[in-house]
mmCIF file of C-alpha atoms in Angstrom:
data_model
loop_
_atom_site.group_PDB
_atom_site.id
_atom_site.type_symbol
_atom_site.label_atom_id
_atom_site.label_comp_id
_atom_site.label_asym_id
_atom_site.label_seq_id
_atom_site.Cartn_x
_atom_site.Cartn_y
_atom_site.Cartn_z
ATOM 1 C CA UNK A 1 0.000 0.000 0.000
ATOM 2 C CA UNK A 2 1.100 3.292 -0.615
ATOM 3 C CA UNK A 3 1.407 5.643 2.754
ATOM 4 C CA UNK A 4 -1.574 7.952 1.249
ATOM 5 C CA UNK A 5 -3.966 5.020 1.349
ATOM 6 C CA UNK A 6 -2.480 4.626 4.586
ATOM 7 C CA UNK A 7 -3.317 8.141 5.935
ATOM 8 C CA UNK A 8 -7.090 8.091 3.925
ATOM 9 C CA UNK A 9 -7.942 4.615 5.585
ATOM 10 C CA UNK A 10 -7.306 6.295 9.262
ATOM 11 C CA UNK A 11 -8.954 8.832 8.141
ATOM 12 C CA UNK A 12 -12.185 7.301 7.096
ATOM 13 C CA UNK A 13 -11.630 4.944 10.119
ATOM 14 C CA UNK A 14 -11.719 6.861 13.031
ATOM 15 C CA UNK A 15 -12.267 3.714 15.132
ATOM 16 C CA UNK A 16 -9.119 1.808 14.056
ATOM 17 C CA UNK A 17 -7.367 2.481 16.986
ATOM 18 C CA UNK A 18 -10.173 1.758 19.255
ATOM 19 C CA UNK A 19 -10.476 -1.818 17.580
ATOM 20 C CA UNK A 20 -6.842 -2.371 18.020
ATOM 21 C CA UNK A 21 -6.099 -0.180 21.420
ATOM 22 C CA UNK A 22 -2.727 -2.176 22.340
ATOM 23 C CA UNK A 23 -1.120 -1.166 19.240
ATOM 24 C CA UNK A 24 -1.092 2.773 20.213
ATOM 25 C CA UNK A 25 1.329 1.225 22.898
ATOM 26 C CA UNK A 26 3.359 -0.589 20.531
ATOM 27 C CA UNK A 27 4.144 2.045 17.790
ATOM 28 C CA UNK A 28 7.045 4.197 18.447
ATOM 29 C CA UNK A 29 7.653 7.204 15.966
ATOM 30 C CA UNK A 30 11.073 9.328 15.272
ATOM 31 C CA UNK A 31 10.916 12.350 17.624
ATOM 32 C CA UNK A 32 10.212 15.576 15.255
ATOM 33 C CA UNK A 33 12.990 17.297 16.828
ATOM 34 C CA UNK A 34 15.408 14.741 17.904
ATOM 35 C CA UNK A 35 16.821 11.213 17.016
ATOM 36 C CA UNK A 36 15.024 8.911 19.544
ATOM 37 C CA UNK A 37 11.526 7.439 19.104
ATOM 38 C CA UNK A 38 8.655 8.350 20.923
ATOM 39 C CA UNK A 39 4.991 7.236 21.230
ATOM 40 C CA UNK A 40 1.456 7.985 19.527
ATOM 41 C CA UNK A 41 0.479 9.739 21.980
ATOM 42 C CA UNK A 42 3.925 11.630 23.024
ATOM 43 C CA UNK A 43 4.021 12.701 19.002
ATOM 44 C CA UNK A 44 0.220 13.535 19.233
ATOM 45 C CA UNK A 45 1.516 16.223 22.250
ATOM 46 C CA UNK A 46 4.723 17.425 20.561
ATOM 47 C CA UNK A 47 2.386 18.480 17.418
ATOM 48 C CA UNK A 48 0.288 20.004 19.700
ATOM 49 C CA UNK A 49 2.997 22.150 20.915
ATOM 50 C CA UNK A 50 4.395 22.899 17.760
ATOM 51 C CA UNK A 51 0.919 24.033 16.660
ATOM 52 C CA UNK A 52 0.446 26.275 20.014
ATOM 53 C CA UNK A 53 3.561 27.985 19.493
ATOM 54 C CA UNK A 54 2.962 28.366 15.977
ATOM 55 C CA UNK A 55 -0.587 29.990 16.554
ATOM 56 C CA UNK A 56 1.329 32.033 19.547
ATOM 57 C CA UNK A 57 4.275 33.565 17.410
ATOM 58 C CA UNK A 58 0.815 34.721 14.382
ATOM 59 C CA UNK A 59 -0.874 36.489 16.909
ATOM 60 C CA UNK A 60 1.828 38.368 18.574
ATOM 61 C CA UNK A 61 2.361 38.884 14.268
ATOM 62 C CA UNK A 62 -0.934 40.157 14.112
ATOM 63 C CA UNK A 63 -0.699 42.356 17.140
ATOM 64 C CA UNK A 64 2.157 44.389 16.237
ATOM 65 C CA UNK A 65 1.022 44.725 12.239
ATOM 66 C CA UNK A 66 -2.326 46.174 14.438
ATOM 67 C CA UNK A 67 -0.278 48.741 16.734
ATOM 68 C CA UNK A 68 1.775 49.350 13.664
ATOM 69 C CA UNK A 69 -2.132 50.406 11.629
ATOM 70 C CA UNK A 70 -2.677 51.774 14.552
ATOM 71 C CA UNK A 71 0.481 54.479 14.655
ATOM 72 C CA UNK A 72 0.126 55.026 11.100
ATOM 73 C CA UNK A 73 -3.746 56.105 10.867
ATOM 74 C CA UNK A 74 -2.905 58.363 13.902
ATOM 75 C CA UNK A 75 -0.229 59.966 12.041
ATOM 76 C CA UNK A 76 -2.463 60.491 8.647
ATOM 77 C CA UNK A 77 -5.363 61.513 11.183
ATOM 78 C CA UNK A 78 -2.896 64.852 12.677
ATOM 79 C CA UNK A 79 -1.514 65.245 8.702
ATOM 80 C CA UNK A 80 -6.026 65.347 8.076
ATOM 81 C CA UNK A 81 -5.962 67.833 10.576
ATOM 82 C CA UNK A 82 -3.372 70.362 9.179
ATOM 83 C CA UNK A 83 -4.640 69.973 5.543
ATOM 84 C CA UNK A 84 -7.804 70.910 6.900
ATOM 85 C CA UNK A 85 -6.990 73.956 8.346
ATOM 86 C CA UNK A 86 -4.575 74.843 5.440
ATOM 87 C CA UNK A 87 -5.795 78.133 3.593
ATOM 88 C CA UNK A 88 -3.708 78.501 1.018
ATOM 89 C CA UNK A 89 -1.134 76.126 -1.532
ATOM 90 C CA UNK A 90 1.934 77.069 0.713
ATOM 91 C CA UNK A 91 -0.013 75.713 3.773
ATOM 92 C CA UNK A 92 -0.460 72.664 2.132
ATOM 93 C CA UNK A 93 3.481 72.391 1.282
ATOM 94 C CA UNK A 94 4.339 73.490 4.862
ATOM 95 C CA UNK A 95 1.987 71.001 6.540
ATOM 96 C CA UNK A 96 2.874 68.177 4.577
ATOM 97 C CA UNK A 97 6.992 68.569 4.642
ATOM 98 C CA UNK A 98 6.021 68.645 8.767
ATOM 99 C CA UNK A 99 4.561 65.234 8.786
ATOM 100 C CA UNK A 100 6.490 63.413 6.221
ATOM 101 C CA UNK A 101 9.477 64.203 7.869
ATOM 102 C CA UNK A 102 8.067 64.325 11.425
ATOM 103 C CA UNK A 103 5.698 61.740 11.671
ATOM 104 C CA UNK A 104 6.467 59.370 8.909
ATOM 105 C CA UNK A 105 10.035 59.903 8.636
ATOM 106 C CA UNK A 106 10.187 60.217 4.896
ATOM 107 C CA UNK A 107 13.223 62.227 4.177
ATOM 108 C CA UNK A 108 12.643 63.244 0.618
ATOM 109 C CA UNK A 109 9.273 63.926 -1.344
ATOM 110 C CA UNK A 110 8.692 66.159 -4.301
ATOM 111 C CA UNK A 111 5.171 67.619 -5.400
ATOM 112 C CA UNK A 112 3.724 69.182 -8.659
ATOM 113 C CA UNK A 113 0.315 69.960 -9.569
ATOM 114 C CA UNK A 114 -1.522 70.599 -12.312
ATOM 115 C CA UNK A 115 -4.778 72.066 -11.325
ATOM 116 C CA UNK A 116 -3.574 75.069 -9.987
ATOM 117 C CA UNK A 117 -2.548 78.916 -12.263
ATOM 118 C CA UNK A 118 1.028 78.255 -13.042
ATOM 119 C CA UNK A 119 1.667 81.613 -10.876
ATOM 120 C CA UNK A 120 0.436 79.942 -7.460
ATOM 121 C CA UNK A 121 3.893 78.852 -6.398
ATOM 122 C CA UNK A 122 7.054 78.225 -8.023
ATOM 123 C CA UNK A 123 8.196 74.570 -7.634
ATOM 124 C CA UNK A 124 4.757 72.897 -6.617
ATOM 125 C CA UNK A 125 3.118 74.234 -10.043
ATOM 126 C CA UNK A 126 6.206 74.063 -12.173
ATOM 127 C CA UNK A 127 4.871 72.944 -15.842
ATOM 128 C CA UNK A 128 5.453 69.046 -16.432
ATOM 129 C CA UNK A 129 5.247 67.248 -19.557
ATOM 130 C CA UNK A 130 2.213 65.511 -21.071
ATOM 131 C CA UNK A 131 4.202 62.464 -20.864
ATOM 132 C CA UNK A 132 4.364 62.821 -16.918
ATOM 133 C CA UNK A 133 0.556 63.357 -17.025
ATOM 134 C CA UNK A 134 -0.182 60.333 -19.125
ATOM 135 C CA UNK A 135 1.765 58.096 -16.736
ATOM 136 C CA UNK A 136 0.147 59.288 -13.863
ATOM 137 C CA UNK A 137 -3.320 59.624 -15.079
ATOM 138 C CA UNK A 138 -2.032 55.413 -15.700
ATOM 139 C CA UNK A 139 -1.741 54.418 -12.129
ATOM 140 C CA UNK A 140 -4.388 53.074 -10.743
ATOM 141 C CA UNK A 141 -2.896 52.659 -7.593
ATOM 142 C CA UNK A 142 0.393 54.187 -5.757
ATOM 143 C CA UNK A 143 3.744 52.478 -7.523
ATOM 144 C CA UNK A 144 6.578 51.669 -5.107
ATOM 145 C CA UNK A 145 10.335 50.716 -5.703
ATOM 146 C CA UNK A 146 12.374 52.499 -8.941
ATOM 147 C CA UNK A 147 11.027 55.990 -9.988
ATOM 148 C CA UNK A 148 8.010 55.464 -11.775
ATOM 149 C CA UNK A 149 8.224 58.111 -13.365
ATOM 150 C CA UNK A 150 11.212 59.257 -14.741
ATOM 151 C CA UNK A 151 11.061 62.873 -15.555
ATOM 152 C CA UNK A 152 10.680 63.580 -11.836
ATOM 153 C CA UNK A 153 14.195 62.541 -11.074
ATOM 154 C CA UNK A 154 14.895 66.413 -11.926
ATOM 155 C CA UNK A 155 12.540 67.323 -8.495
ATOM 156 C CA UNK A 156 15.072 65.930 -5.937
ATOM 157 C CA UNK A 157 17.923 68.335 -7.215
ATOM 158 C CA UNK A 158 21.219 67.540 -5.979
ATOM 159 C CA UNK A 159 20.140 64.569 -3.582
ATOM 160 C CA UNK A 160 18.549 62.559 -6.372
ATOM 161 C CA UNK A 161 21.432 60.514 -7.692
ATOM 162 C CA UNK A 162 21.511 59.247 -3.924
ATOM 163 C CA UNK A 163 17.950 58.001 -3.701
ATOM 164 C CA UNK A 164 16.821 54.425 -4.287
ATOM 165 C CA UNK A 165 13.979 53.954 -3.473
ATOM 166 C CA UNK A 166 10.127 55.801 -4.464
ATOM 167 C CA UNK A 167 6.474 56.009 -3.623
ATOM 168 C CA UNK A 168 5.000 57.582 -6.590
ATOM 169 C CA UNK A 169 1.265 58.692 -5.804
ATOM 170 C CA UNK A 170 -1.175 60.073 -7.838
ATOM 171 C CA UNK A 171 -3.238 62.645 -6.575
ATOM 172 C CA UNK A 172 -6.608 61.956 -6.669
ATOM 173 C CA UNK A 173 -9.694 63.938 -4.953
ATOM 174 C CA UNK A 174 -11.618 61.052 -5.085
ATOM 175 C CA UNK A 175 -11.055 57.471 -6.120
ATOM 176 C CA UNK A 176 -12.435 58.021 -9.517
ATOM 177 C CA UNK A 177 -11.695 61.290 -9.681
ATOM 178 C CA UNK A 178 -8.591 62.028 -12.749
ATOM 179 C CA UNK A 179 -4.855 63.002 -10.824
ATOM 180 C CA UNK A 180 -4.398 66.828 -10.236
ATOM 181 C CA UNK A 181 -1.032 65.766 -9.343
ATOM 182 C CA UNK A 182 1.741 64.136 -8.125
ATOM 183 C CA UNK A 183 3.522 63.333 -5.072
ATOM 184 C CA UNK A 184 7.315 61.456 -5.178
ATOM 185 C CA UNK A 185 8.427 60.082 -1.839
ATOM 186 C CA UNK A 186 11.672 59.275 -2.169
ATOM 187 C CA UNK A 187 14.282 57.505 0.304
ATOM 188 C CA UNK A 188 18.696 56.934 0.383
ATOM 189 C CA UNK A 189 17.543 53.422 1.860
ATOM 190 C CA UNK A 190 17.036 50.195 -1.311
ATOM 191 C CA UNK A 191 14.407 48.577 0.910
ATOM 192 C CA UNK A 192 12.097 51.836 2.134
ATOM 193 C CA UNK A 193 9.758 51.207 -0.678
ATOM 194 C CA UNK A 194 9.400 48.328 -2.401
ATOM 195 C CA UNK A 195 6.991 46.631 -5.141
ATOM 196 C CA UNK A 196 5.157 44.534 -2.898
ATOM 197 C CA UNK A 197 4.537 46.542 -0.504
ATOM 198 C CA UNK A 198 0.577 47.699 0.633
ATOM 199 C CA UNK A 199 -0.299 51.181 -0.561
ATOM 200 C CA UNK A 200 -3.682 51.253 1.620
ATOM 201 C CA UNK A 201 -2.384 54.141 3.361
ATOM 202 C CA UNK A 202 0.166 55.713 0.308
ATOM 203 C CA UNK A 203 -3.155 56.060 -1.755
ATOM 204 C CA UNK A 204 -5.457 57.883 1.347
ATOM 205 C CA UNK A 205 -2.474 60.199 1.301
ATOM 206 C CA UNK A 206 -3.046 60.717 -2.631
ATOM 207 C CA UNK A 207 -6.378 61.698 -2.241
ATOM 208 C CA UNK A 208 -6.130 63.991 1.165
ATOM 209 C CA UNK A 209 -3.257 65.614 -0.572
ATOM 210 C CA UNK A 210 -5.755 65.763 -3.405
ATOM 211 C CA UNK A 211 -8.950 66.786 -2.067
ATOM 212 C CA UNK A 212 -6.953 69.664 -0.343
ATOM 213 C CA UNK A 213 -5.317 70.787 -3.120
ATOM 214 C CA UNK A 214 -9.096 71.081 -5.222
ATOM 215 C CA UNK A 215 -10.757 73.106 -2.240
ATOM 216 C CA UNK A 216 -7.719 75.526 -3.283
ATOM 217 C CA UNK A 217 -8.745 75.910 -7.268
ATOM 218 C CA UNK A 218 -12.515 76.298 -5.833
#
C-alpha cells in the first residue's frame, strides 16, 4: 500500500485504533525534533505544541502589524488635521513637509500639480510634460520601488542621484476622480519602498493631498 492510502484509511476509520487499542502502545515514531523514538500519543503532544507555538508567534504577528495600523492612521489623522486647516497652496506644502518628515520619517518627497494657475507657487506648479501626465493619469494605484516616473528625477535636485527607493502617488480627490497631481516620496535606503509593498495608506495620502489641493482651485 502506498502511505496515502495509509493516511485516507485512518482517516475514514476513526475507530481503528479503538479496535486495536494495544497497538497505540506498541508504535514508536522518530521524535520531530530529535533522534530517539517516541509514542502515539507523546508525538500527538509534541504536534500540539508545535501548533500552540505556531498559533502564539501569528498572533503576537498580528498584534504588532495592528499597533503598527494603529500608529500610522494616527499619524495620517494629525496630517487630516493640518490639511484641513490649510488656507492657502503654501499651507499645504508646509503642513505636509512637517509630517512626512516628522511623523512618517520620509526624508525626501517632491510635489507638482496641475490644477492650480502656473503663478500659485514656483516649484509645486512648475509645468510638467504631457508624458508625466499620461503616466500618472495610468496608475491606478500608488507604484513603489524604482522611480516610476522618470522625468521627476529632476525634483530631488542635488540629492537625487543618492535616492533608491520611491512612492510615486497620484493625486486623486476622489477614487475616480482624474490626478491633479503628483507626489514622489523618495528615500537613500534600497528597501524603504518596495513593489510589494501595501499602498492602503500611500493612496489615502493621494487623495487627502488631493482633495486639499481642489478646495484651493474652488
Amino acid at each position: 500500500m502506498q502511505p496515502e492510502h495509509i493516511a485516507e484509511f485512518l482517516t475514514r476509520h476513526p475507530n481503528f485504533f479503538n479496535d486495536f487499542p494495544t497497538l497505540l502502545a506498541e508504535l514508536h515514531i522518530p521524535h520531530p525534533h530529535g533522534t530517539h523514538a517516541v509514542s502515539m500519543s507523546e508525538r500527538q503532544l509534541i504536534a500540539m505544541r508545535d501548533k500552540v507555538r505556531m498559533l502564539e508567534n501569528k498572533l503576537a504577528e498580528l498584534i504588532q502589524f495592528g499597533e503598527e495600523n494603529d500608529g500610522i492612521s494616527e499619524k495620517l489623522h494629525a496630517l487630516t488635521l493640518a490639511l484641513l486647516a490649510a488656507r492657502t497652496p503654501l499651507d499645504i506644502i508646509a503642513a505636509l513637509a512637517l509630517h512626512l518628515r516628522e511623523g512618517f520619517a520620509v526624508p525626501h518627497h517632491a510635489l507638482r500639480v496641475w490644477n492650480l494657475p502656473a503663478d500659485t507657487t514656483p516649484g509645486l506648479t512648475d509645468p510638467v510634460s504631457p508624458a508625466v501626465r499620461d503616466s500618472v493619469a495610468a496608475m491606478a494605484q500608488p507604484v513603489c520601488g524604482a522611480l516610476a516616473v522618470n522625468d521627476a528625477d529632476d525634483w530631488f535636485g542635488e540629492v537625487s542621484p543618492h535616492l533608491r527607493a520611491f512612492a510615486c502617488i497620484p493625486l486623486r480627490p476622489t477614487p475616480a476622480a482624474p490626478p491633479v497631481g503628483l507626489l514622489v516620496l523618495a528615500s537613500e535606503e534600497a528597501k524603504r519602498f518596495y513593489p510589494s509593498m501595501g499602498t492602503l495608506y500611500l493612496e489615502r495620502l493621494g487623495q487627502l493631498v488631493g482633495a486639499a489641493l481642489a478646495r484651493m482651485q474652488g
